[in-house]
Amino acid sequence: MPAGIAIAIVEHTRPSVAGQIVHILQQAMPDAPWLPEATILMLDQARYLGALRGESLCGVLALSALDEGRQVVSSFAVLPVWQRQGIGQMLLEAAIGLAGQEALLLAVQASNGGALTLYRRVGFTEHGRFVDETHGEAMIRLWRPAAQSI
């Protein structure tokens, strides 16, 4: 794990933070057509975890309540220069801690082998496949049951 990185809940409703989050998402997923604009992101009801190096975000993850007992992981990205250094795992472990006794769900592009490996490493398992009809992407649903140790 990289030294000097702290994981914290960030105030995505602040314009400067929302701008940093959108920048990370754009850099990590430049071809993703579904990325939010900062003004939309500021209205999101999710809790956002940030990987911080000083005052700057280098990674982000959103955690949203789906229904009783389940939360959804979304908007998960790490700046390319910081990838493969353990920051993504730090963010996921923090999300698992925040979820507590609730299961976590997410969807990932089937072609994203690196992300699939990371998700499996922290206890996610496949829960189905689908095609994102809006973007034509093959996707995999993953879930992680509640109260499972890493």
mmCIF file of N, CA and C in Angstrom, residues 35-91:
data_model
loop_
_atom_site.group_PDB
_atom_site.id
_atom_site.type_symbol
_atom_site.label_atom_id
_atom_site.label_comp_id
_atom_site.label_asym_id
_atom_site.label_seq_id
_atom_site.Cartn_x
_atom_site.Cartn_y
_atom_site.Cartn_z
ATOM 1 N N LEU A 35 -20.340 8.793 -17.724
ATOM 2 C CA LEU A 35 -19.751 9.560 -16.627
ATOM 3 C C LEU A 35 -20.572 10.804 -16.309
ATOM 4 N N PRO A 36 -20.744 11.081 -15.014
ATOM 5 C CA PRO A 36 -21.553 12.237 -14.611
ATOM 6 C C PRO A 36 -20.805 13.548 -14.762
ATOM 7 N N GLU A 37 -21.553 14.608 -14.874
ATOM 8 C CA GLU A 37 -20.972 15.939 -14.801
ATOM 9 C C GLU A 37 -20.911 16.321 -13.330
ATOM 10 N N ALA A 38 -20.032 17.244 -12.988
ATOM 11 C CA ALA A 38 -19.862 17.642 -11.593
ATOM 12 C C ALA A 38 -21.163 18.144 -10.979
ATOM 13 N N THR A 39 -21.957 18.887 -11.744
ATOM 14 C CA THR A 39 -23.199 19.431 -11.186
ATOM 15 C C THR A 39 -24.193 18.329 -10.843
ATOM 16 N N ILE A 40 -24.225 17.267 -11.630
ATOM 17 C CA ILE A 40 -25.096 16.128 -11.349
ATOM 18 C C ILE A 40 -24.555 15.345 -10.156
ATOM 19 N N LEU A 41 -23.254 15.151 -10.135
ATOM 20 C CA LEU A 41 -22.618 14.396 -9.061
ATOM 21 C C LEU A 41 -22.896 15.016 -7.698
ATOM 22 N N MET A 42 -22.959 16.336 -7.641
ATOM 23 C CA MET A 42 -23.167 17.033 -6.376
ATOM 24 C C MET A 42 -24.537 16.722 -5.772
ATOM 25 N N LEU A 43 -25.480 16.249 -6.571
ATOM 26 C CA LEU A 43 -26.819 15.922 -6.090
ATOM 27 C C LEU A 43 -26.956 14.462 -5.670
ATOM 28 N N ASP A 44 -25.946 13.673 -5.938
ATOM 29 C CA ASP A 44 -25.978 12.242 -5.647
ATOM 30 C C ASP A 44 -26.125 12.003 -4.147
ATOM 31 N N GLN A 45 -26.972 11.049 -3.780
ATOM 32 C CA GLN A 45 -27.207 10.725 -2.369
ATOM 33 C C GLN A 45 -26.213 9.699 -1.821
ATOM 34 N N ALA A 46 -25.299 9.236 -2.635
ATOM 35 C CA ALA A 46 -24.322 8.235 -2.199
ATOM 36 C C ALA A 46 -23.322 8.832 -1.210
ATOM 37 N N ARG A 47 -22.664 7.933 -0.485
ATOM 38 C CA ARG A 47 -21.496 8.332 0.310
ATOM 39 C C ARG A 47 -20.283 8.088 -0.579
ATOM 40 N N TYR A 48 -19.424 9.074 -0.666
ATOM 41 C CA TYR A 48 -18.230 8.950 -1.492
ATOM 42 C C TYR A 48 -17.009 8.786 -0.606
ATOM 43 N N LEU A 49 -16.246 7.730 -0.885
ATOM 44 C CA LEU A 49 -14.967 7.523 -0.229
ATOM 45 C C LEU A 49 -13.891 8.025 -1.168
ATOM 46 N N GLY A 50 -12.922 8.717 -0.624
ATOM 47 C CA GLY A 50 -11.825 9.199 -1.433
ATOM 48 C C GLY A 50 -10.503 8.683 -0.917
ATOM 49 N N ALA A 51 -9.602 8.391 -1.833
ATOM 50 C CA ALA A 51 -8.215 8.107 -1.489
ATOM 51 C C ALA A 51 -7.495 9.436 -1.635
ATOM 52 N N LEU A 52 -7.008 9.944 -0.523
ATOM 53 C CA LEU A 52 -6.425 11.281 -0.494
ATOM 54 C C LEU A 52 -4.921 11.228 -0.301
ATOM 55 N N ARG A 53 -4.245 12.021 -1.083
ATOM 56 C CA ARG A 53 -2.822 12.275 -0.874
ATOM 57 C C ARG A 53 -2.743 13.761 -0.605
ATOM 58 N N GLY A 54 -2.637 14.109 0.660
ATOM 59 C CA GLY A 54 -2.755 15.512 1.045
ATOM 60 C C GLY A 54 -4.185 15.955 0.809
ATOM 61 N N GLU A 55 -4.357 17.028 0.059
ATOM 62 C CA GLU A 55 -5.692 17.550 -0.252
ATOM 63 C C GLU A 55 -6.235 17.024 -1.582
ATOM 64 N N SER A 56 -5.427 16.263 -2.298
ATOM 65 C CA SER A 56 -5.818 15.814 -3.640
ATOM 66 C C SER A 56 -6.350 14.394 -3.631
ATOM 67 N N LEU A 57 -7.432 14.192 -4.369
ATOM 68 C CA LEU A 57 -7.989 12.855 -4.539
ATOM 69 C C LEU A 57 -7.220 12.107 -5.619
ATOM 70 N N CYS A 58 -6.889 10.853 -5.350
ATOM 71 C CA CYS A 58 -6.272 10.020 -6.380
ATOM 72 C C CYS A 58 -7.126 8.788 -6.680
ATOM 73 N N GLY A 59 -8.205 8.607 -5.908
ATOM 74 C CA GLY A 59 -9.138 7.517 -6.150
ATOM 75 C C GLY A 59 -10.464 7.824 -5.487
ATOM 76 N N VAL A 60 -11.524 7.172 -5.965
ATOM 77 C CA VAL A 60 -12.864 7.449 -5.451
ATOM 78 C C VAL A 60 -13.741 6.209 -5.590
ATOM 79 N N LEU A 61 -14.728 6.111 -4.695
ATOM 80 C CA LEU A 61 -15.704 5.029 -4.725
ATOM 81 C C LEU A 61 -16.990 5.554 -4.106
ATOM 82 N N ALA A 62 -18.123 5.284 -4.750
ATOM 83 C CA ALA A 62 -19.426 5.683 -4.205
ATOM 84 C C ALA A 62 -20.126 4.456 -3.639
ATOM 85 N N LEU A 63 -20.812 4.653 -2.520
ATOM 86 C CA LEU A 63 -21.548 3.590 -1.848
ATOM 87 C C LEU A 63 -22.965 4.081 -1.614
ATOM 88 N N SER A 64 -23.950 3.388 -2.203
ATOM 89 C CA SER A 64 -25.357 3.808 -2.132
ATOM 90 C C SER A 64 -26.225 2.688 -1.582
ATOM 91 N N ALA A 65 -27.209 3.066 -0.764
ATOM 92 C CA ALA A 65 -28.180 2.092 -0.263
ATOM 93 C C ALA A 65 -29.074 1.661 -1.419
ATOM 94 N N LEU A 66 -29.257 0.364 -1.585
ATOM 95 C CA LEU A 66 -30.146 -0.163 -2.620
ATOM 96 C C LEU A 66 -31.504 -0.492 -2.001
ATOM 97 N N ASP A 67 -31.484 -1.316 -1.005
ATOM 98 C CA ASP A 67 -32.671 -1.656 -0.232
ATOM 99 C C ASP A 67 -32.169 -2.207 1.095
ATOM 100 N N GLU A 68 -33.065 -2.651 1.928
ATOM 101 C CA GLU A 68 -32.641 -3.133 3.241
ATOM 102 C C GLU A 68 -31.663 -4.298 3.095
ATOM 103 N N GLY A 69 -30.488 -4.123 3.646
ATOM 104 C CA GLY A 69 -29.500 -5.188 3.641
ATOM 105 C C GLY A 69 -28.559 -5.212 2.460
ATOM 106 N N ARG A 70 -28.702 -4.260 1.514
ATOM 107 C CA ARG A 70 -27.813 -4.261 0.344
ATOM 108 C C ARG A 70 -27.398 -2.844 -0.027
ATOM 109 N N GLN A 71 -26.121 -2.712 -0.406
ATOM 110 C CA GLN A 71 -25.601 -1.445 -0.903
ATOM 111 C C GLN A 71 -24.903 -1.689 -2.234
ATOM 112 N N VAL A 72 -24.839 -0.638 -3.043
ATOM 113 C CA VAL A 72 -24.240 -0.718 -4.373
ATOM 114 C C VAL A 72 -22.955 0.098 -4.402
ATOM 115 N N VAL A 73 -21.907 -0.501 -4.960
ATOM 116 C CA VAL A 73 -20.642 0.187 -5.209
ATOM 117 C C VAL A 73 -20.697 0.724 -6.633
ATOM 118 N N SER A 74 -20.371 2.007 -6.807
ATOM 119 C CA SER A 74 -20.350 2.603 -8.148
ATOM 120 C C SER A 74 -19.292 3.697 -8.193
ATOM 121 N N SER A 75 -19.143 4.300 -9.352
ATOM 122 C CA SER A 75 -18.183 5.400 -9.546
ATOM 123 C C SER A 75 -16.853 5.086 -8.874
ATOM 124 N N PHE A 76 -16.348 3.888 -9.113
ATOM 125 C CA PHE A 76 -15.108 3.415 -8.497
ATOM 126 C C PHE A 76 -13.982 3.560 -9.508
ATOM 127 N N ALA A 77 -13.002 4.392 -9.180
ATOM 128 C CA ALA A 77 -11.892 4.618 -10.102
ATOM 129 C C ALA A 77 -10.681 5.149 -9.347
ATOM 130 N N VAL A 78 -9.513 4.865 -9.899
ATOM 131 C CA VAL A 78 -8.242 5.373 -9.386
ATOM 132 C C VAL A 78 -7.522 6.008 -10.569
ATOM 133 N N LEU A 79 -6.917 7.169 -10.330
ATOM 134 C CA LEU A 79 -6.157 7.813 -11.404
ATOM 135 C C LEU A 79 -5.136 6.826 -11.973
ATOM 136 N N PRO A 80 -4.964 6.798 -13.292
ATOM 137 C CA PRO A 80 -4.052 5.829 -13.904
ATOM 138 C C PRO A 80 -2.652 5.802 -13.285
ATOM 139 N N VAL A 81 -2.103 6.943 -12.941
ATOM 140 C CA VAL A 81 -0.752 6.983 -12.372
ATOM 141 C C VAL A 81 -0.678 6.289 -11.007
ATOM 142 N N TRP A 82 -1.821 6.137 -10.335
ATOM 143 C CA TRP A 82 -1.875 5.511 -9.009
ATOM 144 C C TRP A 82 -2.401 4.078 -9.049
ATOM 145 N N GLN A 83 -2.767 3.585 -10.220
ATOM 146 C CA GLN A 83 -3.325 2.236 -10.306
ATOM 147 C C GLN A 83 -2.262 1.176 -10.029
ATOM 148 N N ARG A 84 -2.747 0.013 -9.587
ATOM 149 C CA ARG A 84 -1.906 -1.159 -9.289
ATOM 150 C C ARG A 84 -0.920 -0.903 -8.145
ATOM 151 N N GLN A 85 -1.336 -0.042 -7.213
ATOM 152 C CA GLN A 85 -0.517 0.235 -6.032
ATOM 153 C C GLN A 85 -1.279 -0.049 -4.739
ATOM 154 N N GLY A 86 -2.450 -0.659 -4.842
ATOM 155 C CA GLY A 86 -3.211 -1.021 -3.660
ATOM 156 C C GLY A 86 -4.285 -0.033 -3.251
ATOM 157 N N ILE A 87 -4.411 1.082 -3.962
ATOM 158 C CA ILE A 87 -5.397 2.100 -3.586
ATOM 159 C C ILE A 87 -6.820 1.597 -3.806
ATOM 160 N N GLY A 88 -7.053 0.916 -4.906
ATOM 161 C CA GLY A 88 -8.380 0.360 -5.153
ATOM 162 C C GLY A 88 -8.792 -0.609 -4.059
ATOM 163 N N GLN A 89 -7.875 -1.455 -3.637
ATOM 164 C CA GLN A 89 -8.183 -2.398 -2.565
ATOM 165 C C GLN A 89 -8.453 -1.658 -1.260
ATOM 166 N N MET A 90 -7.693 -0.597 -0.987
ATOM 167 C CA MET A 90 -7.938 0.207 0.217
ATOM 168 C C MET A 90 -9.350 0.792 0.197
ATOM 169 N N LEU A 91 -9.769 1.317 -0.955
ATOM 170 C CA LEU A 91 -11.112 1.883 -1.076
ATOM 171 C C LEU A 91 -12.185 0.811 -0.883
#
